Amino acid sequence: MAEQGIGTKCVQSGYTPKNGEPRQIPIIQSTTFRYETGAEMAKLFDLESNGYFYTRLQNPTNDCVAAKIAALEGGTAGMLTSSGQAANFYAVFNIAGCGDHVVSSSSIYGGTFNLFAVTMKRMGVEFTFVSPDCSREELDAAFRPNTKAVFGETIANPALTVLDIERFADAAHAHGVPLIVDNTFATPVNCRPFAWGADIVTHSTTKYMDGHGAGVGGAIVDSGKFDWTRWPEKFAGLCTPDESYHGVTYTERFGLAGAFITKATAQLMRDFGSIQSPQNAFLLGLGLESLHVRMKRHCENALAVARYLSESDKVAWVRYPGLPGDEFHALAQKYMPEGTCGVVSFGVKGGREAAERFMGRLKIAAIETHVADARTCCLHPASTTHRQMSDAELAAAGVSPDLVRYSCGLEDAGDLIADIEQALA
Ligand SMILES: *Cc1c(COP(=O)(O)O)cnc(C)c1O
């Protein structure tokens, strides 16, 4: 059978009930699982057989939903985490520890920037931030002998820059490290980074995947394509025995298809425990069933709003990669020809103060620290999500003081535009 379309995968993949089993994914609301003999359980603890024993590490509901996301991305293995923050932390920390170095695009989500530049730095991982449109020479110059990965966002939140995935993947591979791409804003409906050379994909499932503002969550998917065994010393955690699991070597036991996710589950989930609750995983699974239908509408609404804003004399500038004329439109056309995301950034004439006044007058769009929801919402990043950053860091992250992040929901575009019009007036 030909490969299924993304819509069919959204609806069907991840869970196939057998005869007489529930049609919808069962919520396995259980912390633990029963075994007849201690010997059987011991095998699970040694990773010698497959099975569930404690929901801090793995749960069947989560695994069905993770399998759906892995299918959507075209990966070999996936896992859910309690948040997008946990997903990005695990994805990086699974291969980069104290004394290691990572190259990251500077145009990333504020929370991820803080995780990298402050918290992971305290753990001994150094980051070099490069502009997403830096030259290949600048990119090459950022690598060090101890570099373990390159990181970027398909469409950056909130700067809406588009990552040149192929260029970043080429550079990463030339230096013998994987490219990790946070694909939250594009979702696999609009962009599948593995097709362009990315090796690991992460998600804040809190956004479009859940889509209804119902549950915080994250996901990691491995393409299974990065050959860790070519650099066994650089990726020693994957290629040499793990003493905390009776000497299992992840790449040998689980192959390239399973090594990365198994190690992240067995070590990081065991020790940090940032698991998604099965209830939230169920809600996420429901959201994913309509992701392809919703993304289309989010993108249509955003394009209509971006067009309106770009023609308004009360608006200083508009950034939407789906809008012809946008600085990143060409890259968006290459990587996301069917649509980008539902988020539009713009500056109201009059700067920061005018932006805050405008937002206060919106009636449909609510002011929220959230994006990518069925209900339209907006935010002023410089005074909220990005307020820990200096002006220089804000500029590097592509966030100007007047930037309003406007996340188009699933309402009628005409109503959103009328709301914006009255607030601008
Ligand atoms: C929201 C977001 C995150 C963080 O995810 P949480 O689920 O809020 O922890 C990471 N990356 C991007 C691109 C995001 O938009």
Short mmCIF file of C-alpha atoms and ligand atoms in Angstrom, two decimals:
data_model
loop_
_atom_site.label_atom_id
_atom_site.label_comp_id
_atom_site.label_asym_id
_atom_site.label_seq_id
_atom_site.Cartn_x
_atom_site.Cartn_y
_atom_site.Cartn_z
CA MET A 1 0.00 0.00 0.00
CA ALA A 2 1.24 3.53 -0.80
CA GLU A 3 2.34 5.63 2.16
CA GLN A 4 -0.69 7.15 3.84
CA GLY A 5 -1.32 10.88 3.74
CA ILE A 6 -0.74 13.02 6.81
CA GLY A 7 -4.49 13.33 7.46
CA THR A 8 -4.99 9.58 7.51
CA LYS A 9 -2.05 9.24 9.89
CA CYS A 10 -3.49 11.93 12.19
CA VAL A 11 -6.72 9.96 12.46
CA GLN A 12 -5.55 6.36 12.31
CA SER A 13 -1.96 5.85 13.41
CA GLY A 14 -0.61 4.92 16.84
CA TYR A 15 -3.42 2.66 18.03
CA THR A 16 -5.10 -0.25 16.27
CA PRO A 17 -7.56 -2.08 18.51
CA LYS A 18 -7.91 -5.82 18.16
CA ASN A 19 -11.23 -7.62 17.92
CA GLY A 20 -13.60 -6.44 20.66
CA GLU A 21 -11.17 -3.90 22.13
CA PRO A 22 -12.13 -0.26 22.79
CA ARG A 23 -12.17 1.94 19.66
CA GLN A 24 -10.67 4.92 21.45
CA ILE A 25 -7.29 4.68 23.21
CA PRO A 26 -7.92 3.45 26.76
CA ILE A 27 -6.65 5.71 29.54
CA ILE A 28 -4.46 3.41 31.61
CA GLN A 29 -4.78 5.37 34.83
CA SER A 30 -2.46 3.12 36.79
CA THR A 31 0.90 3.84 38.34
CA THR A 32 1.94 0.21 38.31
CA PHE A 33 1.54 -3.12 36.53
CA ARG A 34 1.16 -6.61 38.00
CA TYR A 35 3.44 -9.60 37.33
CA GLU A 36 3.22 -13.26 38.33
CA THR A 37 6.88 -13.72 39.11
CA GLY A 38 9.72 -11.53 40.28
CA ALA A 39 11.89 -12.96 37.53
CA GLU A 40 9.63 -11.49 34.85
CA MET A 41 9.86 -8.08 36.41
CA ALA A 42 13.62 -8.34 36.81
CA LYS A 43 13.90 -8.79 33.05
CA LEU A 44 12.05 -5.51 32.55
CA PHE A 45 14.43 -3.76 34.92
CA ASP A 46 17.38 -5.05 32.90
CA LEU A 47 15.73 -3.92 29.63
CA GLU A 48 15.79 -7.58 28.54
CA SER A 49 12.11 -7.73 27.78
CA ASN A 50 9.51 -5.18 26.79
CA GLY A 51 6.73 -4.24 29.13
CA TYR A 52 5.41 -1.77 31.63
CA PHE A 53 6.19 -1.68 35.31
CA TYR A 54 5.92 1.89 36.56
CA THR A 55 4.27 4.93 34.95
CA ARG A 56 7.14 7.26 35.90
CA LEU A 57 9.02 5.62 32.99
CA GLN A 58 6.37 4.43 30.55
CA ASN A 59 2.62 4.06 30.22
CA PRO A 60 0.63 2.34 27.43
CA THR A 61 -1.65 5.35 26.80
CA ASN A 62 1.36 7.61 26.37
CA ASP A 63 3.07 5.13 24.08
CA CYS A 64 0.08 4.96 21.68
CA VAL A 65 0.07 8.75 21.38
CA ALA A 66 3.86 8.91 21.06
CA ALA A 67 3.63 6.32 18.27
CA LYS A 68 1.09 8.52 16.47
CA ILE A 69 3.44 11.53 16.66
CA ALA A 70 6.38 9.37 15.51
CA ALA A 71 4.30 8.23 12.53
CA LEU A 72 3.37 11.82 11.68
CA GLU A 73 7.02 12.89 11.72
CA GLY A 74 8.17 9.77 9.86
CA GLY A 75 10.43 8.72 12.75
CA THR A 76 11.38 5.35 14.19
CA ALA A 77 10.60 5.98 17.87
CA GLY A 78 8.95 8.60 20.04
CA MET A 79 8.19 9.47 23.64
CA LEU A 80 5.95 11.92 25.46
CA THR A 81 7.20 14.25 28.15
CA SER A 82 5.38 16.38 30.72
CA SER A 83 6.07 19.60 28.76
CA GLY A 84 7.86 21.04 25.77
CA GLN A 85 10.56 22.27 28.14
CA ALA A 86 11.17 18.70 29.32
CA ALA A 87 11.27 17.49 25.69
CA ASN A 88 13.96 19.98 24.70
CA PHE A 89 15.93 19.37 27.89
CA TYR A 90 15.85 15.58 27.42
CA ALA A 91 16.65 15.76 23.70
CA VAL A 92 19.80 17.78 24.38
CA PHE A 93 20.85 16.28 27.72
CA ASN A 94 20.53 12.74 26.30
CA ILE A 95 23.72 13.41 24.31
CA ALA A 96 25.32 16.53 25.86
CA GLY A 97 26.44 16.63 29.50
CA CYS A 98 28.86 18.53 31.70
CA GLY A 99 31.85 19.69 29.63
CA ASP A 100 29.98 19.49 26.32
CA HIS A 101 28.91 22.18 23.90
CA VAL A 102 25.86 22.78 21.67
CA VAL A 103 25.30 25.18 18.77
CA SER A 104 21.82 26.72 18.80
CA SER A 105 19.93 29.17 16.67
CA SER A 106 19.48 32.37 18.70
CA SER A 107 15.94 32.69 17.36
CA ILE A 108 14.16 30.30 19.72
CA TYR A 109 11.40 30.26 22.33
CA GLY A 110 12.27 32.35 25.41
CA GLY A 111 11.83 29.40 27.77
CA THR A 112 14.21 27.29 25.72
CA PHE A 113 16.73 30.12 25.59
CA ASN A 114 16.64 30.36 29.37
CA LEU A 115 16.91 26.57 29.74
CA PHE A 116 20.02 26.55 27.54
CA ALA A 117 21.74 29.82 28.48
CA VAL A 118 21.11 29.70 32.23
CA THR A 119 20.00 26.34 33.63
CA MET A 120 21.91 23.95 31.38
CA LYS A 121 24.93 26.23 31.58
CA ARG A 122 24.83 25.67 35.35
CA MET A 123 24.90 21.95 34.59
CA GLY A 124 28.09 22.46 32.58
CA VAL A 125 26.69 22.47 29.04
CA GLU A 126 27.88 25.49 27.02
CA PHE A 127 25.82 26.94 24.16
CA THR A 128 26.89 29.11 21.26
CA PHE A 129 23.98 31.02 19.74
CA VAL A 130 24.05 31.83 16.04
CA SER A 131 21.66 33.90 13.96
CA PRO A 132 19.29 31.69 11.93
CA ASP A 133 20.42 33.53 8.79
CA CYS A 134 24.16 33.41 9.57
CA SER A 135 26.53 32.41 6.78
CA ARG A 136 27.93 28.89 6.51
CA GLU A 137 31.31 30.27 7.63
CA GLU A 138 29.81 31.75 10.80
CA LEU A 139 27.97 28.49 11.43
CA ASP A 140 31.13 26.41 10.95
CA ALA A 141 33.05 28.74 13.27
CA ALA A 142 30.59 28.03 16.10
CA PHE A 143 31.60 24.36 16.38
CA ARG A 144 34.15 23.10 18.91
CA PRO A 145 35.77 19.67 19.40
CA ASN A 146 33.25 19.01 22.24
CA THR A 147 30.14 20.06 20.27
CA LYS A 148 27.43 17.39 20.53
CA ALA A 149 24.41 18.81 18.71
CA VAL A 150 22.87 21.68 16.76
CA PHE A 151 19.45 23.05 17.76
CA GLY A 152 16.84 25.25 16.04
CA GLU A 153 13.09 25.85 15.66
CA THR A 154 11.33 25.26 12.31
CA ILE A 155 9.36 28.49 12.86
CA ALA A 156 10.66 30.35 15.88
CA ASN A 157 8.28 31.38 18.67
CA PRO A 158 7.67 34.34 18.68
CA ALA A 159 10.12 35.78 16.12
CA LEU A 160 8.60 33.70 13.25
CA THR A 161 11.97 33.26 11.57
CA VAL A 162 12.17 30.10 9.45
CA LEU A 163 15.10 27.75 9.99
CA ASP A 164 16.99 26.74 6.84
CA ILE A 165 16.84 23.10 7.94
CA GLU A 166 18.97 21.71 5.10
CA ARG A 167 21.74 24.22 5.69
CA PHE A 168 21.82 23.61 9.44
CA ALA A 169 21.64 19.83 8.92
CA ASP A 170 24.53 19.93 6.43
CA ALA A 171 26.68 21.90 8.85
CA ALA A 172 25.77 19.61 11.78
CA HIS A 173 26.57 16.48 9.79
CA ALA A 174 29.85 17.94 8.45
CA HIS A 175 30.88 18.26 12.12
CA GLY A 176 29.60 14.79 13.05
CA VAL A 177 26.66 15.83 15.24
CA PRO A 178 22.85 15.59 14.90
CA LEU A 179 20.42 18.43 14.20
CA ILE A 180 17.60 18.71 16.74
CA VAL A 181 14.59 20.68 15.46
CA ASP A 182 11.73 21.96 17.61
CA ASN A 183 8.82 21.58 15.18
CA THR A 184 6.11 22.95 17.51
CA PHE A 185 4.82 25.81 15.35
CA ALA A 186 4.83 24.12 11.94
CA THR A 187 3.65 20.71 13.23
CA PRO A 188 4.28 17.63 11.06
CA VAL A 189 1.18 18.58 9.05
CA ASN A 190 3.05 21.53 7.53
CA CYS A 191 6.71 20.48 7.83
CA ARG A 192 8.51 17.19 8.34
CA PRO A 193 12.08 18.15 9.29
CA PHE A 194 13.40 14.57 8.85
CA ALA A 195 12.79 14.89 5.10
CA TRP A 196 15.26 17.80 5.10
CA GLY A 197 18.03 16.16 7.13
CA ALA A 198 17.04 16.81 10.76
CA ASP A 199 17.81 13.88 13.07
CA ILE A 200 15.70 14.50 16.18
CA VAL A 201 12.42 16.43 16.40
CA THR A 202 10.87 17.88 19.55
CA HIS A 203 7.45 19.35 20.27
CA SER A 204 5.61 21.36 22.80
CA THR A 205 2.39 19.36 22.34
CA THR A 206 0.76 22.05 24.50
CA LYS A 207 0.34 24.07 21.30
CA TYR A 208 -1.34 22.93 18.05
CA MET A 209 -1.11 19.20 18.75
CA ASP A 210 -3.34 19.43 21.82
CA GLY A 211 -4.85 22.49 20.18
CA HIS A 212 -7.48 23.27 22.80
CA GLY A 213 -5.44 24.65 25.69
CA ALA A 214 -6.26 21.54 27.69
CA GLY A 215 -2.95 19.96 28.62
CA VAL A 216 0.73 20.89 28.88
CA GLY A 217 2.95 18.29 27.22
CA GLY A 218 5.92 17.54 25.02
CA ALA A 219 7.25 14.92 22.65
CA ILE A 220 10.56 13.74 21.21
CA VAL A 221 10.86 11.76 17.96
CA ASP A 222 14.00 10.11 16.59
CA SER A 223 14.51 9.70 12.83
CA GLY A 224 16.75 6.70 13.49
CA LYS A 225 19.07 8.04 10.80
CA PHE A 226 21.94 9.50 12.79
CA ASP A 227 24.74 6.92 13.11
CA TRP A 228 26.03 7.43 16.65
CA THR A 229 28.40 4.47 16.24
CA ARG A 230 30.56 6.42 13.78
CA TRP A 231 31.71 8.50 16.78
CA PRO A 232 31.54 6.04 19.70
CA GLU A 233 33.64 8.24 21.97
CA LYS A 234 31.69 11.40 21.25
CA PHE A 235 28.38 9.63 21.92
CA ALA A 236 29.69 7.32 24.63
CA GLY A 237 26.35 7.28 26.46
CA LEU A 238 24.73 5.59 23.47
CA CYS A 239 27.68 3.46 22.29
CA THR A 240 29.24 2.12 25.51
CA PRO A 241 27.74 0.02 28.32
CA ASP A 242 25.32 1.70 30.74
CA GLU A 243 26.30 0.39 34.17
CA SER A 244 22.95 1.48 35.61
CA TYR A 245 21.32 -1.16 33.34
CA HIS A 246 23.69 -4.09 33.83
CA GLY A 247 25.94 -2.98 31.00
CA VAL A 248 23.44 -2.62 28.16
CA THR A 249 24.82 -0.71 25.16
CA TYR A 250 21.86 1.15 23.65
CA THR A 251 23.03 1.18 20.03
CA GLU A 252 23.82 -2.55 20.13
CA ARG A 253 20.64 -3.70 21.86
CA PHE A 254 18.13 -1.32 20.26
CA GLY A 255 19.81 -0.36 16.98
CA LEU A 256 19.89 3.14 15.52
CA ALA A 257 16.08 3.09 15.33
CA GLY A 258 15.59 2.75 19.07
CA ALA A 259 18.78 3.71 20.90
CA PHE A 260 18.12 7.42 21.46
CA ILE A 261 14.55 7.13 22.75
CA THR A 262 15.27 4.03 24.84
CA LYS A 263 18.19 5.78 26.55
CA ALA A 264 16.09 8.92 27.18
CA THR A 265 13.32 6.76 28.67
CA ALA A 266 15.54 4.42 30.66
CA GLN A 267 17.86 7.07 32.10
CA LEU A 268 16.29 10.51 31.94
CA MET A 269 12.66 9.54 32.54
CA ARG A 270 13.76 7.16 35.30
CA ASP A 271 15.85 9.82 37.02
CA PHE A 272 13.93 13.05 36.32
CA GLY A 273 10.43 11.61 35.93
CA SER A 274 9.01 14.29 33.62
CA ILE A 275 6.30 11.97 32.31
CA GLN A 276 3.03 13.15 30.80
CA SER A 277 -0.04 11.94 32.70
CA PRO A 278 -2.04 9.28 30.80
CA GLN A 279 -5.10 11.56 31.05
CA ASN A 280 -3.24 14.37 29.28
CA ALA A 281 -1.88 11.92 26.72
CA PHE A 282 -5.47 10.87 25.97
CA LEU A 283 -6.51 14.51 25.42
CA LEU A 284 -3.45 15.00 23.22
CA GLY A 285 -4.46 11.96 21.19
CA LEU A 286 -7.92 13.48 20.65
CA GLY A 287 -6.34 16.74 19.52
CA LEU A 288 -4.07 14.96 17.05
CA GLU A 289 -7.04 13.32 15.34
CA SER A 290 -8.05 16.72 13.92
CA LEU A 291 -4.61 18.37 13.65
CA HIS A 292 -4.60 18.35 9.83
CA VAL A 293 -8.07 19.96 9.64
CA ARG A 294 -7.29 22.57 12.28
CA MET A 295 -3.86 23.57 10.90
CA LYS A 296 -5.43 24.43 7.58
CA ARG A 297 -7.91 26.78 9.25
CA HIS A 298 -5.30 28.32 11.58
CA CYS A 299 -3.15 29.11 8.51
CA GLU A 300 -6.04 30.51 6.46
CA ASN A 301 -7.06 32.80 9.32
CA ALA A 302 -3.47 33.92 9.92
CA LEU A 303 -2.93 34.75 6.25
CA ALA A 304 -6.14 36.81 6.18
CA VAL A 305 -5.15 38.67 9.37
CA ALA A 306 -1.57 39.21 8.14
CA ARG A 307 -2.90 40.61 4.84
CA TYR A 308 -5.23 42.99 6.69
CA LEU A 309 -2.47 44.17 9.06
CA SER A 310 0.02 44.68 6.23
CA GLU A 311 -2.45 47.07 4.58
CA SER A 312 -3.30 49.03 7.75
CA ASP A 313 -1.70 52.45 8.23
CA LYS A 314 -1.82 51.95 12.04
CA VAL A 315 0.59 49.02 11.87
CA ALA A 316 4.37 49.60 11.69
CA TRP A 317 5.38 46.16 10.43
CA VAL A 318 4.02 42.59 10.03
CA ARG A 319 5.90 39.32 10.21
CA TYR A 320 4.20 36.20 8.87
CA PRO A 321 6.24 33.68 6.88
CA GLY A 322 3.14 32.74 4.87
CA LEU A 323 2.76 36.32 3.60
CA PRO A 324 4.31 37.06 0.19
CA GLY A 325 6.99 39.69 0.70
CA ASP A 326 7.92 38.44 4.17
CA GLU A 327 11.66 38.07 4.73
CA PHE A 328 11.21 34.34 5.33
CA HIS A 329 8.55 33.68 2.69
CA ALA A 330 10.95 31.93 0.30
CA LEU A 331 12.20 29.55 3.02
CA ALA A 332 8.62 28.96 4.15
CA GLN A 333 7.62 28.10 0.56
CA LYS A 334 10.46 25.60 0.40
CA TYR A 335 9.86 23.86 3.73
CA MET A 336 6.11 24.47 4.23
CA PRO A 337 4.42 24.98 0.87
CA GLU A 338 0.96 24.15 2.25
CA GLY A 339 1.01 26.55 5.18
CA THR A 340 3.16 27.72 8.07
CA CYS A 341 1.38 28.40 11.36
CA GLY A 342 -1.44 30.48 12.83
CA VAL A 343 0.75 33.00 14.60
CA VAL A 344 1.32 36.51 13.24
CA SER A 345 3.71 39.04 14.79
CA PHE A 346 3.38 42.75 14.25
CA GLY A 347 4.21 46.16 15.66
CA VAL A 348 1.54 48.76 16.36
CA LYS A 349 2.60 52.31 15.47
CA GLY A 350 3.39 54.07 18.74
CA GLY A 351 5.61 51.30 20.14
CA ARG A 352 5.35 49.39 23.38
CA GLU A 353 2.67 51.57 24.96
CA ALA A 354 0.43 51.54 21.88
CA ALA A 355 0.84 47.75 21.70
CA GLU A 356 -0.41 47.34 25.27
CA ARG A 357 -3.34 49.72 24.69
CA PHE A 358 -4.32 47.91 21.49
CA MET A 359 -4.28 44.53 23.22
CA GLY A 360 -6.44 45.78 26.06
CA ARG A 361 -9.16 46.78 23.54
CA LEU A 362 -9.41 43.44 21.73
CA LYS A 363 -12.70 41.67 22.47
CA ILE A 364 -12.32 38.25 20.83
CA ALA A 365 -8.57 37.77 21.27
CA ALA A 366 -7.71 37.23 24.92
CA ILE A 367 -4.39 38.19 26.48
CA GLU A 368 -2.76 34.88 27.39
CA THR A 369 0.67 33.32 27.85
CA HIS A 370 -0.28 30.80 25.24
CA VAL A 371 -0.38 30.31 21.49
CA ALA A 372 -1.66 27.83 18.99
CA ASP A 373 -5.06 27.36 20.57
CA ALA A 374 -8.53 26.97 19.06
CA ARG A 375 -9.35 30.38 20.61
CA THR A 376 -7.51 33.44 19.38
CA CYS A 377 -5.09 34.88 21.90
CA CYS A 378 -2.32 37.46 21.98
CA LEU A 379 0.69 38.43 24.03
CA HIS A 380 3.32 41.13 24.42
CA PRO A 381 6.50 39.00 24.74
CA ALA A 382 8.88 41.80 25.78
CA SER A 383 6.93 42.35 29.01
CA THR A 384 6.02 38.68 29.65
CA THR A 385 7.66 35.51 28.25
CA HIS A 386 10.86 37.30 27.27
CA ARG A 387 11.11 39.78 30.14
CA GLN A 388 14.25 38.11 31.62
CA MET A 389 16.19 39.01 28.48
CA SER A 390 18.39 42.04 27.95
CA ASP A 391 17.69 44.34 24.97
CA ALA A 392 20.60 42.74 23.09
CA GLU A 393 19.26 39.24 23.78
CA LEU A 394 15.78 40.37 22.73
CA ALA A 395 17.19 41.69 19.46
CA ALA A 396 19.10 38.43 18.87
CA ALA A 397 15.89 36.48 19.52
CA GLY A 398 14.09 38.69 17.00
CA VAL A 399 11.75 40.23 19.59
CA SER A 400 11.33 44.00 19.35
CA PRO A 401 9.78 45.95 22.26
CA ASP A 402 6.64 46.70 20.21
CA LEU A 403 6.09 43.09 19.04
CA VAL A 404 2.56 41.74 19.51
CA ARG A 405 2.24 37.98 19.07
CA TYR A 406 -1.24 37.27 17.71
CA SER A 407 -2.26 33.63 17.58
CA CYS A 408 -5.18 33.05 15.21
CA GLY A 409 -7.66 30.50 16.47
CA LEU A 410 -10.34 28.66 14.57
CA GLU A 411 -12.97 31.43 14.57
CA ASP A 412 -14.18 33.18 11.39
CA ALA A 413 -11.44 35.34 9.90
CA GLY A 414 -13.92 38.19 9.29
CA ASP A 415 -14.69 38.40 13.01
CA LEU A 416 -11.00 38.42 13.95
CA ILE A 417 -10.28 41.21 11.49
CA ALA A 418 -13.29 43.26 12.69
CA ASP A 419 -12.01 42.86 16.27
CA ILE A 420 -8.52 44.04 15.29
CA GLU A 421 -10.01 46.93 13.30
CA GLN A 422 -12.02 48.30 16.24
CA ALA A 423 -9.06 47.90 18.63
CA LEU A 424 -6.70 49.72 16.24
CA ALA A 425 -9.25 52.50 15.80
C1 LIG B 1 5.77 26.63 24.19
C2 LIG B 1 7.01 26.20 23.53
C3 LIG B 1 7.97 25.43 24.20
C4 LIG B 1 7.82 25.05 25.65
O1 LIG B 1 6.77 24.15 25.77
P1 LIG B 1 5.89 23.96 27.12
O2 LIG B 1 4.96 22.90 26.71
O3 LIG B 1 5.26 25.26 27.44
O4 LIG B 1 6.86 23.51 28.17
C5 LIG B 1 9.09 25.02 23.50
N1 LIG B 1 9.26 25.37 22.21
C6 LIG B 1 8.37 26.11 21.54
C7 LIG B 1 8.62 26.45 20.10
C8 LIG B 1 7.21 26.54 22.16
O5 LIG B 1 6.32 27.28 21.49
#
